[in-house]
Short mmCIF file of C-alpha atoms in Angstrom, two decimals:
data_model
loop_
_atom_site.label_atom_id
_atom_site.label_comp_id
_atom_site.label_asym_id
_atom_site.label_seq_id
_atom_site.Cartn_x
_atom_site.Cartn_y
_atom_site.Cartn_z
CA UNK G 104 0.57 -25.15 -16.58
CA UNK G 105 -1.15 -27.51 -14.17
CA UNK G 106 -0.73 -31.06 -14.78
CA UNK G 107 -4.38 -33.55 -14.47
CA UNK G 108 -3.70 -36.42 -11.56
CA UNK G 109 -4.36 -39.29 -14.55
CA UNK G 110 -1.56 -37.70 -16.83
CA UNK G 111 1.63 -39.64 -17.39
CA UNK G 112 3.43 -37.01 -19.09
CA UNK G 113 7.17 -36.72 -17.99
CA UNK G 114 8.11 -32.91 -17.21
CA UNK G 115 9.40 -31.12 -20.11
CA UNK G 116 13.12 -30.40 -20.53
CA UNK G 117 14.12 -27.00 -19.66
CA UNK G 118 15.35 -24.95 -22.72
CA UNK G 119 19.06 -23.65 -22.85
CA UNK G 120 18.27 -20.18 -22.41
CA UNK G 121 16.49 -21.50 -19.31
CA UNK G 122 19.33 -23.28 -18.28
CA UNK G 123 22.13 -19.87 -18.82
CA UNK G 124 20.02 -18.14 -17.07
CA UNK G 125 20.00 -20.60 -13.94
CA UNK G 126 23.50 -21.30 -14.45
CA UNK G 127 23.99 -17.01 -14.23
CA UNK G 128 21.94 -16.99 -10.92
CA UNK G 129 23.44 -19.77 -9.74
CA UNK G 130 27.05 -18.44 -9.97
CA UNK G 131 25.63 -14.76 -8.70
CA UNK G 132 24.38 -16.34 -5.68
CA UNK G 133 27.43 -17.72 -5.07
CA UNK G 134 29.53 -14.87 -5.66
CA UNK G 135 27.53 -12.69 -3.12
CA UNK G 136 27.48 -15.58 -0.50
CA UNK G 137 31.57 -15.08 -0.93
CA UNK G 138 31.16 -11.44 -0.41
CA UNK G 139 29.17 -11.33 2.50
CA UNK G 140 31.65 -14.49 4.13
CA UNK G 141 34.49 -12.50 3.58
CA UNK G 142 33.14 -9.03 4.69
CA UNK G 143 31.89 -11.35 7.97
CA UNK G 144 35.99 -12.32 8.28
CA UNK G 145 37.35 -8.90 7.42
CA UNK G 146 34.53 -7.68 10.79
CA UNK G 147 35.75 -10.16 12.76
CA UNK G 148 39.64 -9.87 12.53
CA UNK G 149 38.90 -5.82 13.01
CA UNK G 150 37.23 -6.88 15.93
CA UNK G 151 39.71 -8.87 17.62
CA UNK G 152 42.19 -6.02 16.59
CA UNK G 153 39.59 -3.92 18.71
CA UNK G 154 39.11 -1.34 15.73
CA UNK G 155 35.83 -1.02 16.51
CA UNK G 156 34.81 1.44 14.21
CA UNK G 157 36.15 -0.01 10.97
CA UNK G 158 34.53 -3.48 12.69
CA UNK G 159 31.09 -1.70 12.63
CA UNK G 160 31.58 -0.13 9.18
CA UNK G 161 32.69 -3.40 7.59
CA UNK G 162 29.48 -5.08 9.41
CA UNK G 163 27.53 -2.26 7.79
CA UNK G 164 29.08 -2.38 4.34
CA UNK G 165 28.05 -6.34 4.19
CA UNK G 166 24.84 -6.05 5.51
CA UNK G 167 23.66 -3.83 2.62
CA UNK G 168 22.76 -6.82 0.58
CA UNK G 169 19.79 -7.50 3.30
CA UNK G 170 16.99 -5.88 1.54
CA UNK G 171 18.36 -7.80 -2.15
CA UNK G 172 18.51 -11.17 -0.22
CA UNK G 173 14.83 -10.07 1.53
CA UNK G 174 13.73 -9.59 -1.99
CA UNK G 175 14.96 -13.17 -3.14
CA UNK G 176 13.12 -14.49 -0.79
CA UNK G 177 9.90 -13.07 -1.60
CA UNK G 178 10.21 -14.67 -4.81
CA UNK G 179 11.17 -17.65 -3.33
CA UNK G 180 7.90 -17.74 -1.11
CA UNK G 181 5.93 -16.83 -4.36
CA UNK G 182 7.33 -19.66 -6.62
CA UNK G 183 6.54 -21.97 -3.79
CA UNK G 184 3.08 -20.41 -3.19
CA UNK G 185 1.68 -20.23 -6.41
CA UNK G 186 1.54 -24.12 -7.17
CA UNK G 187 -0.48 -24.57 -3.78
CA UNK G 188 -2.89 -21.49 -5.19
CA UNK G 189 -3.29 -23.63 -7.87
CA UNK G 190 -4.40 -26.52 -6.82
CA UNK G 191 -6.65 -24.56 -4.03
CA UNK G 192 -8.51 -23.52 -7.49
CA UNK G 193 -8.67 -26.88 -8.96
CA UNK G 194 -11.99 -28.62 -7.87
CA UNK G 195 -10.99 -32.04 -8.70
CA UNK G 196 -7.72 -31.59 -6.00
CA UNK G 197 -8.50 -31.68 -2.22
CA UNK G 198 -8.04 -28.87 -0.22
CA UNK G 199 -4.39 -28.50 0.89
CA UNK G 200 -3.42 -28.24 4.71
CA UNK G 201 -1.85 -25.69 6.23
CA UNK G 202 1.34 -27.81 6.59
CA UNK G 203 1.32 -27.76 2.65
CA UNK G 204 2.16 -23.66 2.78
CA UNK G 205 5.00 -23.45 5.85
CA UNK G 206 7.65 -23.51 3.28
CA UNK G 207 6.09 -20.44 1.48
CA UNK G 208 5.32 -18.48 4.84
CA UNK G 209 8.73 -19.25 5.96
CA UNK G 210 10.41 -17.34 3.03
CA UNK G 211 7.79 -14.80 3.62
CA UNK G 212 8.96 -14.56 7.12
CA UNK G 213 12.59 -14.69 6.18
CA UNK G 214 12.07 -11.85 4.29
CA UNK G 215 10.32 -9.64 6.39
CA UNK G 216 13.63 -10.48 9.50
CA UNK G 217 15.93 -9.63 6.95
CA UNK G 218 14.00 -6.45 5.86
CA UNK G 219 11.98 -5.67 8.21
CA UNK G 220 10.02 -2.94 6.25
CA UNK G 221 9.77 -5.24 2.33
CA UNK G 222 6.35 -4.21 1.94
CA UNK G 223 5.88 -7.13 -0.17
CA UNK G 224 6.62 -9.75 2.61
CA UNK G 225 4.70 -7.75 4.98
CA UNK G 226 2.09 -7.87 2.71
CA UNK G 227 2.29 -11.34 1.56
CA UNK G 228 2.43 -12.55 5.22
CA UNK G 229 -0.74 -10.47 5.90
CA UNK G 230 -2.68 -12.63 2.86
CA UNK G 231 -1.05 -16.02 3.47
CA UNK G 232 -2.57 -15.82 7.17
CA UNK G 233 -5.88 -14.75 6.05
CA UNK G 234 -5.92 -17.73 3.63
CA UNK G 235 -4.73 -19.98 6.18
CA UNK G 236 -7.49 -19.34 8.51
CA UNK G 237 -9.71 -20.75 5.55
CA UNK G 238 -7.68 -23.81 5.40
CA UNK G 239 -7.89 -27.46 7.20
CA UNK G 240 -5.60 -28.11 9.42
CA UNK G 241 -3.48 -31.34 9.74
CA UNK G 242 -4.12 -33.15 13.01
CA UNK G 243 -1.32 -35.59 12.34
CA UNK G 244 1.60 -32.79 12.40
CA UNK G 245 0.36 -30.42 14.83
CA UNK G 246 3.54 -29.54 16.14
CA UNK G 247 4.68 -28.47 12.70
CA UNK G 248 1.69 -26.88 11.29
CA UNK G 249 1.81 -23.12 11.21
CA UNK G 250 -0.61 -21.56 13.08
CA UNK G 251 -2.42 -18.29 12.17
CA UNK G 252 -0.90 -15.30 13.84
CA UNK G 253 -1.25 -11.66 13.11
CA UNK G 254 1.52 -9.85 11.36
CA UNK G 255 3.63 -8.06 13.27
CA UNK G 256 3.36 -10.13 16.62
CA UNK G 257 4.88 -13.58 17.40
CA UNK G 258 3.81 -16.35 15.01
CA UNK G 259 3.69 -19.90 15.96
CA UNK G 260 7.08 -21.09 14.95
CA UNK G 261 8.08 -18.46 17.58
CA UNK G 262 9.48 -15.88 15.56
CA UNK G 263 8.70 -12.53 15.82
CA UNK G 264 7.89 -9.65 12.84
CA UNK G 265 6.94 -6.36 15.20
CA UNK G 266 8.34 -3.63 13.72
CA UNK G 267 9.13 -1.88 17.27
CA UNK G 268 13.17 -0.99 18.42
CA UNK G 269 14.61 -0.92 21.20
CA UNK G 270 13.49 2.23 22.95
CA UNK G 271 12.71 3.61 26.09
CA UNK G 272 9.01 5.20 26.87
CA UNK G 273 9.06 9.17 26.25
CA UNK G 274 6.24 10.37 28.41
CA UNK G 275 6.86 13.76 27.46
CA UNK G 276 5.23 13.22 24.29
CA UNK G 277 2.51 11.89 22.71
CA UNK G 278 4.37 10.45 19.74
CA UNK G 279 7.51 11.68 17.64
CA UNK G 280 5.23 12.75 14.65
CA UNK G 281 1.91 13.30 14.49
CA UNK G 282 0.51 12.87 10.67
CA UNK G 283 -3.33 14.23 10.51
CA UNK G 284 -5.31 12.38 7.83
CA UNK G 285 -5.11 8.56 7.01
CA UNK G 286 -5.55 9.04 3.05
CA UNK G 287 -3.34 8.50 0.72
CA UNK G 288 -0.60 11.54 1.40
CA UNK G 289 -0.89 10.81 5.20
CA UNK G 290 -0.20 6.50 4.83
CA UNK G 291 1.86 7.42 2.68
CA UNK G 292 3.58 9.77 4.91
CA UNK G 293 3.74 7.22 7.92
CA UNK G 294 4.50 4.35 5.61
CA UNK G 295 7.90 6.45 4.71
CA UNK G 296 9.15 7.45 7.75
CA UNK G 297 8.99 4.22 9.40
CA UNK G 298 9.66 1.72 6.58
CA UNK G 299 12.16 3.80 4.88
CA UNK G 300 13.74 6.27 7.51
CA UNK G 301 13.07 4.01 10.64
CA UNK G 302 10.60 5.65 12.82
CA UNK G 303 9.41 3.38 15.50
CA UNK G 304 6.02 2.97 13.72
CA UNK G 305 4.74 3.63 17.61
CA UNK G 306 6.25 6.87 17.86
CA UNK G 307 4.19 7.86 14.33
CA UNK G 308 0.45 8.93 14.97
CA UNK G 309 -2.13 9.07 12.46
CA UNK G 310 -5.20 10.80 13.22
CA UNK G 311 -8.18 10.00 10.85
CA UNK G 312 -11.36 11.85 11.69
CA UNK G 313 -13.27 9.12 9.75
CA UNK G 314 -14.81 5.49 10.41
CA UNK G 315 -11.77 3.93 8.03
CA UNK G 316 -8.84 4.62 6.55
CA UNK G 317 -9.13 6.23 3.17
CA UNK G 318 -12.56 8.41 4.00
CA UNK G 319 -11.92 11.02 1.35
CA UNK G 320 -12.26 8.27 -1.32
CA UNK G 321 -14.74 6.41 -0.32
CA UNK G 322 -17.00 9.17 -0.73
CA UNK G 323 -16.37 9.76 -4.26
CA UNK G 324 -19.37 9.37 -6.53
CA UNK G 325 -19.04 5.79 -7.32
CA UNK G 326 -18.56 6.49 -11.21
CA UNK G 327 -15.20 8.49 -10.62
CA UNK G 328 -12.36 6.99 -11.36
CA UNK G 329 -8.14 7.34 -10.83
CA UNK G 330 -7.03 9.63 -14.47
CA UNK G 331 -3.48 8.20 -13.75
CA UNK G 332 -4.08 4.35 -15.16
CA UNK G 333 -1.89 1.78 -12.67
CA UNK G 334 0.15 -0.62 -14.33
CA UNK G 335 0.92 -4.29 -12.65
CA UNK G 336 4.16 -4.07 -14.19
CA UNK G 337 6.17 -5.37 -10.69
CA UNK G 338 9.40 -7.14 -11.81
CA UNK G 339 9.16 -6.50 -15.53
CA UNK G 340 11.13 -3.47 -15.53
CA UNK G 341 12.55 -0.74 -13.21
CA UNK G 342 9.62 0.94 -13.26
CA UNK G 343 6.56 1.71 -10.57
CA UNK G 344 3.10 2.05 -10.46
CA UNK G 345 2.46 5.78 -10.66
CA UNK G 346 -0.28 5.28 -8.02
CA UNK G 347 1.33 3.47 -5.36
CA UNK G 348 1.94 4.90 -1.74
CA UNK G 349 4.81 2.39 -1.19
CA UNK G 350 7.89 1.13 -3.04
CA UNK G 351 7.05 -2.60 -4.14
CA UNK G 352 3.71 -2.43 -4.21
CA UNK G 353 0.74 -1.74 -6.81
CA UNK G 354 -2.83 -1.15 -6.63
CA UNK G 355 -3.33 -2.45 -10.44
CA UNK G 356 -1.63 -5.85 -8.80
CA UNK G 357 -3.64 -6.22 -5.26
CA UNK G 358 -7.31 -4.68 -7.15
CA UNK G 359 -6.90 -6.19 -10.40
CA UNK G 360 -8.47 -2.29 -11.79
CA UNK G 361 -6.18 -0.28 -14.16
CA UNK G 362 -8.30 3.04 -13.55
CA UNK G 363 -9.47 2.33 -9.65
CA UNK G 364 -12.60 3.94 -7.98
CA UNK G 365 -12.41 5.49 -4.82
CA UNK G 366 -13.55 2.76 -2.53
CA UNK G 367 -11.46 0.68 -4.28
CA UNK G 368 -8.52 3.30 -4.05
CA UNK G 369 -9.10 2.61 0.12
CA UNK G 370 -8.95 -0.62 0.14
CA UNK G 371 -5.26 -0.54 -1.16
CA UNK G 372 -4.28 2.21 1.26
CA UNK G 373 -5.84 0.14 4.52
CA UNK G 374 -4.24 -3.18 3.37
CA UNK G 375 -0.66 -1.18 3.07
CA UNK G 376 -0.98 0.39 6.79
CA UNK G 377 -2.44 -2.93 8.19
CA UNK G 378 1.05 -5.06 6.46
CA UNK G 379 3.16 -2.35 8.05
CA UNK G 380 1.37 -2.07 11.38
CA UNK G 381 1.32 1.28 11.39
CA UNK G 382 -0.55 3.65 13.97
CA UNK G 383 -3.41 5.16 13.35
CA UNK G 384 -6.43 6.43 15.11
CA UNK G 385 -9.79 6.31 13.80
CA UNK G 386 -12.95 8.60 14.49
CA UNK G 387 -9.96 11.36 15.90
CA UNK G 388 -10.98 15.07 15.02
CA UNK G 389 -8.33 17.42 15.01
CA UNK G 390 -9.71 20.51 16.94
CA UNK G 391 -6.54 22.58 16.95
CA UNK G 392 -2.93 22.61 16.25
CA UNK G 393 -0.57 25.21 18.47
CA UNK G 394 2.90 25.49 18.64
CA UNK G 395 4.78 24.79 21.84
CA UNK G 396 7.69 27.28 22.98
CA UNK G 397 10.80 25.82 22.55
CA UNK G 398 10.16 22.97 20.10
CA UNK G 399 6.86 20.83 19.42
CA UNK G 400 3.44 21.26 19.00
CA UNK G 401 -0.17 20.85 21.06
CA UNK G 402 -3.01 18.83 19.08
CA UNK G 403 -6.14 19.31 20.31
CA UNK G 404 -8.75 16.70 19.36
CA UNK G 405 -11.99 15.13 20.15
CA UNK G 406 -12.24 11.29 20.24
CA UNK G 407 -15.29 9.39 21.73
CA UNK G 408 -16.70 12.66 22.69
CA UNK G 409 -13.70 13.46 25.13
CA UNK G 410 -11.21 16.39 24.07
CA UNK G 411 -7.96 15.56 24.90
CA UNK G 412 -4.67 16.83 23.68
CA UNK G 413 -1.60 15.01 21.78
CA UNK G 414 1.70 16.28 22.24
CA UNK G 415 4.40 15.90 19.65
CA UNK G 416 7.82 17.11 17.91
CA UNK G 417 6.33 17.20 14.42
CA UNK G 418 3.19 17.71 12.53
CA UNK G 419 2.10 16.69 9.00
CA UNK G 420 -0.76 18.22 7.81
CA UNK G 421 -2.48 15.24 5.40
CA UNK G 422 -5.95 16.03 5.87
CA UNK G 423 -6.70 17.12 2.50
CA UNK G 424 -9.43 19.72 0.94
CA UNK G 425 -11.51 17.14 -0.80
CA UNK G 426 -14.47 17.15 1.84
CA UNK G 427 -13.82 20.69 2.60
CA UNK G 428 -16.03 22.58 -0.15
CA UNK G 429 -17.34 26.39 -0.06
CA UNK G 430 -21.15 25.28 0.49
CA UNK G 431 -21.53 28.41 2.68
CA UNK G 432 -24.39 30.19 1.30
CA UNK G 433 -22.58 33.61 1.33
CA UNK G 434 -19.17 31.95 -0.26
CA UNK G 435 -20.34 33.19 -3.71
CA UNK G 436 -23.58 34.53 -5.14
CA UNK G 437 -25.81 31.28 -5.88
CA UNK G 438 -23.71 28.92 -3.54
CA UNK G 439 -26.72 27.62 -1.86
CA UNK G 440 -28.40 26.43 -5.03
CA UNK G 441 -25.40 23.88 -6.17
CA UNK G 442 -23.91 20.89 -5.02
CA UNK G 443 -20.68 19.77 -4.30
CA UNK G 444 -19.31 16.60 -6.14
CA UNK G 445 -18.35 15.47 -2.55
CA UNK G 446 -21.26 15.12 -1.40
CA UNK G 447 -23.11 12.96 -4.26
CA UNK G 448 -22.86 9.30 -4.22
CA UNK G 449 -23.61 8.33 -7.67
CA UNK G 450 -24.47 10.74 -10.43
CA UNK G 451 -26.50 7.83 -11.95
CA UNK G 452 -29.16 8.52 -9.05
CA UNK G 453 -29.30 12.04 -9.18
CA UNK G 454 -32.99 13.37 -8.82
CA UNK G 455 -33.70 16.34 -11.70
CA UNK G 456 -33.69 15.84 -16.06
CA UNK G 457 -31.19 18.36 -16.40
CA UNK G 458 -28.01 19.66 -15.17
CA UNK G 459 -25.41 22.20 -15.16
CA UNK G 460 -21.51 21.74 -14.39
CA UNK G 461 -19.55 24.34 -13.26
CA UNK G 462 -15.76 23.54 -13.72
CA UNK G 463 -13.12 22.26 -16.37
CA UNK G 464 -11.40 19.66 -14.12
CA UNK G 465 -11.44 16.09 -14.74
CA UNK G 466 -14.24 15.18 -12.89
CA UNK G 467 -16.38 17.44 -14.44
CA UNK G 468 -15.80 16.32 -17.96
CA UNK G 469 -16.52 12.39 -16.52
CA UNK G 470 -19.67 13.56 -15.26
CA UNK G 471 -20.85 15.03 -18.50
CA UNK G 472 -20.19 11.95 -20.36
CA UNK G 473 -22.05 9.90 -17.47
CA UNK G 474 -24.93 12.13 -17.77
CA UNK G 475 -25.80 12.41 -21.17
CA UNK G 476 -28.83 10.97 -20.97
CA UNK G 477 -29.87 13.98 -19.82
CA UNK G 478 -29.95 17.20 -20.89
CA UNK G 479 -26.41 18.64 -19.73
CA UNK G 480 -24.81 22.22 -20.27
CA UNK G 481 -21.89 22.70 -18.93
CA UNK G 482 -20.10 25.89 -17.26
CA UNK G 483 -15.99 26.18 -18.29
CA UNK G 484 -13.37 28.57 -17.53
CA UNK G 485 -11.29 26.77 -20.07
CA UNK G 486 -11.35 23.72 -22.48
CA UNK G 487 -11.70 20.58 -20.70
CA UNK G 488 -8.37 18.70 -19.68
CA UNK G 489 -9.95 15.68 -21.31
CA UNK G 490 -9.59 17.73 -24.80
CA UNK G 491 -6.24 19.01 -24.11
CA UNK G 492 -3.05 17.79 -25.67
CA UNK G 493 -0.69 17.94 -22.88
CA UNK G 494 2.11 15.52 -21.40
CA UNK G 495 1.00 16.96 -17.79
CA UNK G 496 0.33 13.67 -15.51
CA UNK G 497 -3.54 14.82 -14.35
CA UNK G 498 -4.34 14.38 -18.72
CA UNK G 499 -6.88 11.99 -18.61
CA UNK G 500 -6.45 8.66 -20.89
CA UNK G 501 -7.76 8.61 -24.52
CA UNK G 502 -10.42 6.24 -24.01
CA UNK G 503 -11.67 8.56 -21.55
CA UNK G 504 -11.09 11.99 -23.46
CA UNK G 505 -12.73 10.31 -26.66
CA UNK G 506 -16.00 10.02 -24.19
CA UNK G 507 -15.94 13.60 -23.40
CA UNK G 508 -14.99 14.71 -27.02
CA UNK G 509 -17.90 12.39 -28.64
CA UNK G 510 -20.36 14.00 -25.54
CA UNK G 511 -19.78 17.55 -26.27
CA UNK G 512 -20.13 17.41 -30.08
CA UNK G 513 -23.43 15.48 -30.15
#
């Protein structure tokens, strides 16, 4: 709880569960700090003894608490943050410098040198800076006020967070992997080989024939919504957001939405390949994809109005089937006459008093209960999901299939 400038109220005692537990992490802390100094002396003496390989695997064993440590200090960088959030909300408090924060973004930095793929410290680095620029700055201690650098590129206390190894240019090819589609599966994609298996994020291509990263979803009608709800439940257990693209992050946490729109859906993926720096190429059309004898493959596409073509080892096909419906009038008798939920951007301003669905998916059911002010019928293979009883993952949520039920019985 914040505490009002005129208030002369001492801080309150912590409580002795409060204090076990800090006593617990205390003495954890200090057991793994013996760990890793003793692993560093156990190196060292193989070392000298010029067993280099038992050296290197000692190193290795040691260094396996990184990512835990990385993690510690994303919390640490949050517990310092969140006070200085506070008060940035408080009117009656002046606006804090950035001086006030280089604590916090040190952690954050901290974090993302000792892992350099913690999503959370990427992306936490990514929002401090963006709420820095917004700050005033403190004339007085220029030469220790952190400056507003990009993620991923040096930062003004000199340190840098690029995610690029040591490697040598391969003009043969284009890039190592090329992943064709920037939605969801191909971030996702891209996000995993080069945060999790260490891809040089510029040997990994993305190719997204759209203006931004997510394209696919933001064209969803704007009254669809995610069936699979998104928890913020980060920290409280074990557990993970069933809609996130990448480990330690949450869409319910960075949109605030339990059951996201599309739009809103895109927003998440771009902020998760703008933390990680990853590479990807916008308004890209893939024209063709041919194998290359002996190992590889040619990728035609069209970019700018130029056709050029991409060479790499590996292809991921991410592009989807979303925005790829059978409108072709000779696809099936009475094709021309319908329309594709693709292509409508809010079923709220659709022309016509009545419609007709054709499908038992989820979206169709959603659309039925959206449109009952009109006179609906709708066309079903089957029962609608929304009715079903089933533990399958794509069952919408009650709230939702009590809609639908309460739609199709009036």
């Amino acid at each position: 709880p914040k505490r009002h400038k005129s208030s002369e109220m001492s801080e309150p005692s912590s409580s002795a569960p409060d204090m076990d537990m800090a006593t617990e992490s205390s003495e954890a802390a200090l057991a793994m700090a013996s760990g890793l100094q003793a692993g560093a002396e156990r190196a060292k003496q193989l070392l000298e003894r010029e067993d280099y390989a038992n050296a290197a695997l000692e190193a290795s064993g040691a260094l396996q608490v990184l990512p835990s440590l990385a993690d510690l200090a994303v919390v640490q960088g949050r517990a310092l943050l969140q006070p200085l959030l506070d008060t940035v909300m408080t009117e009656d408090n002046a606006a804090p410098s950035r001086i006030q924060f280089k604590e916090a973004y040190e952690a954050f930095r901290l974090a993302a040198v000792m892992d350099p793929y913690n999503a959370e410290a990427l992306m936490e680095l990514e929002r401090l800076s963006k709420l820095l620029e917004l700050l005033p700055d403190d004339s007085m201690q220029a030469q220790t006020v952190v400056e507003v650098q990009e993620v991923g590129e040096t930062d003004a206390c000199g340190h840098n967070h690029s995610h690029a190894h040591a490697r040598a240019p391969d003009t043969e090819w284009t890039a190592d992997v090329i992943v064709i589609g920037g939605g969801a599966a191909g971030i996702g994609t891209a996000f995993s080989l080069t945060a999790i298996f260490g891809l040089d994020p510029s040997r990994v291509l993305v190719l997204e024939r759209g203006e931004a990263i997510g394209t696919s979803f933001r064209s969803w009608p704007e009254e669809m919504r995610f069936i699979s709800p998104s928890f913020n439940q980060q920290g409280w257990t074990k557990s993970f957001d069933l809609n996130s693209i990448a480990h330690g992050t949450s869409p319910a946490y960075t949109l605030h939405a339990q059951h996201p729109s599309g739009t809103q859906y895109a927003d998440y993926i771009n902020e998760i390949a703008e933390a990680a720096k990853l590479n990807v190429q916008l308004r890209t059309e893939v024209l063709s994809v041919a194998p290359i004898d002996g190992g590889g493959f040619n990728v035609r596409v069209r970019a700018a109005g130029e056709e050029v073509t991409k060479r790499s080892r590996y292809v991921v096909w991410a592009a989807g089937e979303f925005q790829y419906p059978r409108e072709s009038p000779d696809a099936f008798a009475g094709a021309g006459l319908c329309t594709h939920n693709s292509r409508i951007r809010s079923w709220k301003e659709m022309p016509g008093d009545e419609y007709v669905l054709i499908g038992g998916c989820a979206a169709e059911p959603e659309r039925l209960a959206l449109s009952s002010d009109a006179p609906t019928r709708a066309l079903l293979r089957a029962p609608p999901r929304a009715l079903a009883s089933s533990p399958a993952p794509t069952a919408p949520s009650p709230p939702r299939a009590h809609r639908v039920a309460s739609v199709l019985s009036a």
